[in-house]
Amino acid sequence: LPRRMVPVPTVPRPQWGNDDSNTIRVMQWNVLSQALGTNNDNFVACPEAALDWNVRRPLMLQELAAACPDIICLQEVDHYKFLETALSPLGYRGLWEPKPDSPCLYVQDNNGPDGCALLWRADKFTLVEEHRATLHVWRIPSNQVVLLAVLRHEATGRELCVATTHLKARAGALMSTMRNEQGRDLLRFVQAHAGGRPVLLAGDFNAEPSEPVYRTVLQHPALRLASAYSKDDGDLDDGGDGDGGDPVADSAQAEPAYTTWKVREEGEQCHTIDYIFYTRSAFSVSALLDLPTGEALGPGRAPSFRYPSDHFSLCADLRLRDPRPEPR
Ligand code: NDP
Ligand code: CA
């Protein structure tokens, strides 16, 4: 694949242990539901044959296998059985949580509901707890879910809280408010189950960094999260880059230019809406999978015969920081 893991130059040198065993590779990917991609999305510049499941399926597996993530967070999964079966020989175990009233069920030839999936390498992690919930908006259940696993990292014995979600889609002020309310409920849920453990929260938030939910996530007073793909160091404690400005705005400004890029009837849709958030004090980002350039994508953008989804997979190498206090 013409994408590579790019080292982050500013990361501090590891203070303890073997470098590799302390680094966890996390993937975030909205894989594009097969039912929605072929029936609902109306990708006007994508050849119909590129949406065929027999074409997309090997591309999806190739992308997952090539990245070799330790933890995989996926959305719009409407072929979980297939993924589980295909990834099991590669050493993955996983969970899946469907949406309560998936739009997939209303299209012809669907393969059941779509939902969030969370997979991990069984040689590196052991499942300790699993939790699922429907996200609420003003105490009313919505059609969006969160899937959470507490995983024990065998190399260090530390437990991590890993969660994934796919927030409400569509543009407009009401939808943006809904996403923010879902974000608040999501963070409540994550905090309740994290119990002080380091958190990894990856998903399709359907929200640009300028939306309220981005701020809601980064300003959560207890979870203290940062965004892996933001070039800003995410240190909100020192006022961000030290310019006395708004650290969340600095982080938003430093997000990539897009995580999804497609062509619909109304034109090109190029947005940053997918994120990998992590506990600031617990990890350093040591490398990131670069995003395909506009040139690599071509005029049809995605999906295509090379990229099976309209969203691009994100991959972050997160190095666990030493939990022990510095010796005096
Ligand atoms: P969302 O609004 O969250 O979106 C559902 C999916 O649609 C997402 O996977 C989203 O992808 C995709 N999507 C976003 N924008 C577009 C677009 N412009 N064109 C095509 N697809 C798009 O849906 P909810 O889960 O809240 O479910 C509501 C939907 O379910 C309704 O919109 C309806 O279509 C369907 N439904 C239909 C019923 C029926 O009787 N026919 C009954 C109940 C639900 P992404 O996140 O990648 O943007
Ligand atoms: Ca979609």
Coordinates of C-alpha atoms and ligand atoms in Angstrom, one line a residue:
L1 CA 0.0 0.0 0.0
P2 CA 1.3 3.5 -0.8
R3 CA 1.0 4.6 2.8
R4 CA 3.6 4.4 5.5
M5 CA 4.0 4.9 9.3
V6 CA 5.7 8.2 9.8
P7 CA 7.7 8.7 13.0
V8 CA 6.8 11.6 15.2
P9 CA 10.1 13.5 15.7
T10 CA 9.3 15.2 19.0
V11 CA 8.5 12.1 21.0
P12 CA 10.6 11.7 24.1
R13 CA 12.9 8.7 24.3
P14 CA 11.5 5.7 26.2
Q15 CA 12.4 5.8 29.8
W16 CA 11.9 2.2 30.6
G17 CA 11.8 -1.3 29.2
N18 CA 11.9 -2.6 25.7
D19 CA 10.7 0.0 23.2
D20 CA 8.6 -2.4 21.1
S21 CA 6.8 -4.1 23.9
N22 CA 5.6 -0.8 25.3
T23 CA 4.2 0.5 22.0
I24 CA 0.6 -0.2 21.1
R25 CA -0.5 0.2 17.5
V26 CA -4.2 1.4 17.3
M27 CA -6.2 1.5 14.2
Q28 CA -9.4 3.5 13.6
W29 CA -11.4 2.9 10.5
N30 CA -14.9 3.4 9.3
V31 CA -14.9 0.5 6.8
L32 CA -18.1 1.6 4.9
S33 CA -21.0 -0.7 5.4
Q34 CA -21.6 -2.9 2.3
A35 CA -25.3 -2.3 2.3
L36 CA -25.0 1.5 2.7
G37 CA -22.1 1.8 0.3
T38 CA -24.0 0.1 -2.6
N39 CA -27.5 1.4 -1.9
N40 CA -27.4 4.7 0.1
D41 CA -24.2 6.6 -0.3
N42 CA -24.4 7.6 -3.9
F43 CA -20.7 7.9 -4.6
V44 CA -21.0 9.4 -8.1
A45 CA -17.4 9.1 -9.1
C46 CA -16.9 5.5 -7.9
P47 CA -17.1 2.7 -10.4
E48 CA -20.0 0.4 -9.4
A49 CA -17.6 -2.6 -9.7
A50 CA -15.4 -1.1 -7.0
L51 CA -18.3 -1.4 -4.5
D52 CA -18.7 -5.1 -5.1
W53 CA -18.2 -7.0 -1.9
N54 CA -15.9 -9.5 -3.7
V55 CA -13.6 -6.5 -4.6
R56 CA -13.8 -4.7 -1.3
R57 CA -13.4 -7.7 1.0
P58 CA -9.7 -8.5 0.0
L59 CA -8.8 -4.8 0.0
M60 CA -10.2 -4.4 3.5
L61 CA -8.3 -7.5 4.8
Q62 CA -5.1 -6.4 3.0
E63 CA -5.3 -3.0 4.7
L64 CA -5.9 -4.5 8.1
A65 CA -3.2 -7.1 7.8
A66 CA -0.6 -4.7 6.3
A67 CA -1.0 -2.3 9.2
C68 CA -0.7 -5.1 11.7
P69 CA -2.4 -3.2 14.5
D70 CA -2.5 -4.4 18.1
I71 CA -6.0 -2.9 18.6
I72 CA -8.6 -2.3 15.8
C73 CA -11.6 0.0 16.1
L74 CA -14.1 -0.2 13.2
Q75 CA -17.4 1.3 12.4
E76 CA -20.1 0.5 9.8
V77 CA -19.3 -3.2 10.2
D78 CA -22.2 -5.2 8.6
H79 CA -20.0 -8.3 8.0
Y80 CA -18.6 -8.9 11.4
K81 CA -18.8 -12.8 11.2
F82 CA -16.6 -12.6 8.0
L83 CA -14.1 -10.2 9.7
E84 CA -13.9 -12.3 12.8
T85 CA -13.4 -15.5 10.8
A86 CA -10.7 -13.9 8.6
L87 CA -8.8 -12.2 11.4
S88 CA -8.9 -15.0 13.9
P89 CA -6.1 -17.0 12.1
L90 CA -4.0 -13.7 12.3
G91 CA -4.4 -13.9 16.1
Y92 CA -7.2 -11.4 16.7
R93 CA -10.2 -11.7 19.0
G94 CA -13.0 -9.2 19.0
L95 CA -16.4 -7.8 19.9
W96 CA -19.2 -6.3 17.9
E97 CA -22.1 -4.1 18.8
P98 CA -24.8 -3.4 16.2
K99 CA -26.8 -0.1 16.1
P100 CA -30.3 -0.5 17.6
D101 CA -32.1 0.4 14.3
S102 CA -29.4 0.2 11.7
P103 CA -30.2 2.0 8.4
C104 CA -28.7 -1.1 6.6
L105 CA -31.9 -3.0 7.5
Y106 CA -33.9 -0.8 5.3
V107 CA -32.0 -1.5 2.1
Q108 CA -32.3 -4.4 -0.3
D109 CA -29.9 -7.4 0.0
N110 CA -28.6 -6.3 3.4
N111 CA -26.4 -8.5 5.5
G112 CA -28.0 -7.4 8.8
P113 CA -27.3 -4.3 10.9
D114 CA -24.1 -2.4 10.9
G115 CA -22.2 -1.6 14.1
C116 CA -18.9 -0.9 15.9
A117 CA -16.3 -3.6 16.2
L118 CA -13.3 -3.8 18.5
L119 CA -10.5 -6.3 17.9
W120 CA -7.2 -7.0 19.6
R121 CA -4.2 -9.3 19.2
A122 CA -4.8 -12.1 21.6
D123 CA -1.0 -12.7 22.1
K124 CA -0.6 -9.2 23.5
F125 CA -3.9 -8.5 25.3
T126 CA -6.4 -10.4 27.5
L127 CA -10.0 -9.3 27.8
V128 CA -10.8 -8.3 31.3
E129 CA -14.2 -6.6 30.9
E130 CA -16.6 -5.7 28.1
H131 CA -19.4 -3.1 28.1
R132 CA -21.8 -1.8 25.6
A133 CA -24.4 1.0 25.6
T134 CA -26.7 3.0 23.4
L135 CA -25.8 6.7 23.6
H136 CA -28.4 9.0 25.0
V137 CA -29.3 12.5 23.9
W138 CA -31.2 14.4 26.6
R139 CA -31.9 11.1 28.3
I140 CA -33.5 9.7 25.2
P141 CA -31.8 6.7 23.6
S142 CA -30.3 7.4 20.1
N143 CA -29.4 5.1 17.3
Q144 CA -25.7 5.3 18.1
V145 CA -23.7 2.9 20.3
V146 CA -20.4 2.6 22.2
L147 CA -18.4 -0.6 22.6
L148 CA -15.8 -0.8 25.4
A149 CA -13.2 -3.4 26.4
V150 CA -10.9 -3.4 29.4
L151 CA -7.7 -5.1 28.1
R152 CA -4.7 -6.3 30.0
H153 CA -1.5 -5.6 28.2
E154 CA 0.5 -8.7 28.9
A155 CA 3.9 -7.2 28.3
T156 CA 3.5 -4.7 31.1
G157 CA 0.6 -6.1 33.1
R158 CA -1.2 -2.8 32.7
E159 CA -4.9 -2.5 32.0
L160 CA -6.3 -0.2 29.3
C161 CA -9.8 1.0 28.7
V162 CA -10.5 0.9 24.9
A163 CA -13.7 2.2 23.5
T164 CA -15.1 2.9 20.0
T165 CA -18.2 4.7 18.7
H166 CA -19.8 6.1 15.5
L167 CA -21.7 9.3 16.3
K168 CA -24.8 10.6 14.4
A169 CA -24.1 11.6 10.8
R170 CA -25.4 14.6 8.8
A171 CA -24.7 18.3 8.8
G172 CA -26.6 21.1 10.6
A173 CA -26.8 22.7 14.0
L174 CA -29.2 20.2 15.4
M175 CA -27.0 17.2 14.3
S176 CA -24.0 19.0 15.8
T177 CA -25.8 19.4 19.1
M178 CA -26.8 15.8 19.0
R179 CA -23.2 14.7 18.5
N180 CA -22.1 16.9 21.4
E181 CA -24.8 15.3 23.7
Q182 CA -23.8 11.9 22.5
G183 CA -20.2 12.8 23.2
R184 CA -21.1 13.8 26.8
D185 CA -22.9 10.5 27.3
L186 CA -20.0 8.6 25.7
L187 CA -17.4 10.3 28.1
R188 CA -19.6 9.6 31.1
F189 CA -19.7 5.9 30.1
V190 CA -16.0 5.7 29.4
Q191 CA -15.1 7.4 32.7
A192 CA -17.4 5.1 34.6
H193 CA -15.6 2.0 33.2
A194 CA -12.1 3.3 33.0
G195 CA -11.6 3.5 36.7
G196 CA -8.4 5.5 36.4
R197 CA -6.9 3.2 33.7
P198 CA -5.4 4.8 30.5
V199 CA -8.0 5.3 27.9
L200 CA -8.0 4.8 24.1
L201 CA -11.1 6.2 22.4
A202 CA -11.3 5.9 18.7
G203 CA -14.2 6.5 16.4
D204 CA -16.0 8.1 13.5
F205 CA -17.3 11.2 15.4
N206 CA -18.9 12.7 12.2
A207 CA -17.7 16.0 13.5
E208 CA -15.0 18.4 12.2
P209 CA -12.5 19.6 14.9
S210 CA -14.5 22.9 14.9
E211 CA -17.6 21.2 16.3
P212 CA -18.5 21.4 20.0
V213 CA -18.0 17.6 20.6
Y214 CA -14.2 17.9 19.8
R215 CA -13.9 20.4 22.6
T216 CA -16.1 18.4 24.9
V217 CA -13.7 15.4 24.4
L218 CA -10.5 17.3 24.9
Q219 CA -11.7 19.3 27.9
H220 CA -13.1 16.4 29.9
P221 CA -11.7 17.2 33.3
A222 CA -11.2 13.7 34.5
L223 CA -10.2 11.8 31.3
R224 CA -7.6 14.4 30.0
L225 CA -7.5 13.1 26.4
A226 CA -5.5 14.3 23.4
S227 CA -5.9 13.6 19.7
A228 CA -3.2 11.3 18.2
Y229 CA -3.3 12.8 14.7
S230 CA -3.2 16.4 15.9
K231 CA 0.3 17.8 15.3
D232 CA -0.2 19.9 18.5
D233 CA 1.3 18.1 21.4
G234 CA -2.0 18.0 23.1
D235 CA -0.7 19.4 26.4
L236 CA -3.6 21.4 27.5
D237 CA -2.1 21.9 31.0
D238 CA 0.5 24.4 29.8
G239 CA -1.9 26.3 27.6
G240 CA -1.1 24.3 24.5
D241 CA 1.9 25.7 22.5
G242 CA 2.6 28.3 25.2
D243 CA 1.2 31.2 23.2
G244 CA -1.4 31.9 25.8
G245 CA -4.1 31.0 23.3
D246 CA -6.8 28.3 23.3
P247 CA -5.2 24.9 23.5
V248 CA -8.2 23.1 22.0
A249 CA -8.2 25.5 19.0
D250 CA -4.5 24.8 18.6
S251 CA -5.2 21.0 18.6
A252 CA -8.1 21.4 16.2
Q253 CA -5.9 23.6 13.9
A254 CA -3.3 20.8 13.8
E255 CA -5.6 18.0 12.8
P256 CA -5.0 16.5 9.3
A257 CA -6.9 18.1 6.4
Y258 CA -9.1 15.1 5.9
T259 CA -9.9 11.6 7.1
T260 CA -12.7 11.0 4.5
W261 CA -12.8 12.1 0.9
K262 CA -15.6 11.2 -1.5
V263 CA -17.5 12.7 -4.4
R264 CA -21.3 12.9 -4.1
E265 CA -23.9 14.7 -6.4
E266 CA -23.3 17.9 -4.5
G267 CA -19.6 17.7 -5.1
E268 CA -16.4 16.7 -3.2
Q269 CA -16.9 15.9 0.4
C270 CA -13.5 16.2 2.2
H271 CA -13.7 16.2 6.0
T272 CA -11.8 15.4 9.2
I273 CA -14.2 13.5 11.3
D274 CA -12.3 10.4 12.6
Y275 CA -10.1 10.4 15.6
I276 CA -7.9 8.4 18.0
F277 CA -8.0 10.0 21.4
Y278 CA -5.7 8.8 24.2
T279 CA -4.9 9.7 27.9
R280 CA -2.3 12.4 27.6
S281 CA -0.3 11.4 30.7
A282 CA -0.2 7.7 29.8
F283 CA 1.1 7.6 26.1
S284 CA 3.4 9.3 23.7
V285 CA 2.6 9.2 20.0
S286 CA 5.6 7.7 18.3
A287 CA 4.3 7.2 14.7
L288 CA 1.3 7.8 12.5
L289 CA 0.1 6.2 9.3
D290 CA 0.1 8.9 6.7
L291 CA -3.0 9.8 4.7
P292 CA -3.2 9.2 1.0
T293 CA -2.7 12.3 -1.0
G294 CA -5.2 13.7 -3.4
E295 CA -2.9 12.6 -6.2
A296 CA -2.8 9.0 -4.9
L297 CA -6.6 9.0 -4.6
G298 CA -7.2 10.3 -8.1
P299 CA -10.2 12.3 -9.3
G300 CA -12.7 9.7 -8.2
R301 CA -11.4 9.9 -4.6
A302 CA -12.7 7.1 -2.4
P303 CA -14.0 4.4 -2.4
S304 CA -12.1 3.0 -5.4
F305 CA -10.3 -0.1 -6.6
R306 CA -7.5 0.8 -4.2
Y307 CA -9.3 2.2 -1.2
P308 CA -12.4 0.1 -0.1
S309 CA -14.0 2.8 2.1
D310 CA -14.7 6.5 1.8
H311 CA -12.9 6.9 5.2
F312 CA -9.2 6.3 5.5
S313 CA -7.8 4.0 8.2
L314 CA -5.9 5.9 10.9
C315 CA -3.0 4.1 12.7
A316 CA -1.1 5.5 15.7
D317 CA 1.8 3.9 17.5
L318 CA 1.3 4.9 21.2
R319 CA 4.1 4.3 23.6
L320 CA 3.1 3.6 27.2
R321 CA 4.8 6.1 29.5
D322 CA 6.5 5.0 32.7
P323 CA 3.8 5.0 35.4
R324 CA 6.4 5.0 38.1
P325 CA 7.6 8.3 39.6
E326 CA 11.0 9.5 38.5
P327 CA 13.8 8.5 41.0
R328 CA 15.1 11.4 43.1
Ligands
NDP1 P1 -27.1 8.5 10.6 O1 -27.6 9.8 10.2 O2 -26.2 8.5 11.7 O3 -26.4 7.9 9.3 C1 -26.4 6.6 9.0 C2 -25.4 6.3 7.9 O4 -25.6 7.1 6.8 C3 -24.0 6.5 8.5 O5 -23.4 5.3 8.4 C4 -23.5 7.6 7.6 O6 -22.1 7.4 7.2 C5 -24.3 7.5 6.3 N1 -24.5 8.9 5.6 C6 -24.1 10.1 6.1 N2 -24.3 11.0 5.2 C7 -24.8 10.4 4.1 C8 -25.3 10.8 2.8 N3 -25.2 12.1 2.5 N4 -25.7 9.9 2.0 C9 -25.7 8.6 2.3 N5 -25.4 8.1 3.5 C10 -24.9 9.0 4.4 O7 -28.3 7.5 10.8 P2 -29.0 6.9 12.1 O8 -28.2 5.7 12.6 O9 -29.4 8.0 13.0 O10 -30.3 6.2 11.4 C11 -31.2 7.0 10.7 C12 -31.3 6.5 9.3 O11 -31.7 5.2 9.3 C13 -32.2 7.4 8.5 O12 -31.5 8.4 7.9 C14 -32.8 6.4 7.6 O13 -32.1 6.4 6.4 C15 -32.6 5.0 8.2 N6 -33.9 4.5 8.7 C16 -34.8 4.2 7.8 C17 -36.0 3.8 8.2 C18 -37.0 3.4 7.2 O14 -38.1 3.0 7.5 N7 -36.6 3.4 5.9 C19 -36.3 3.7 9.6 C20 -35.3 4.0 10.5 C21 -34.1 4.4 10.0 P3 -20.9 8.3 7.8 O15 -21.0 8.2 9.3 O16 -19.7 7.7 7.2 O17 -21.2 9.7 7.4
CA2 CA -20.7 6.1 5.8

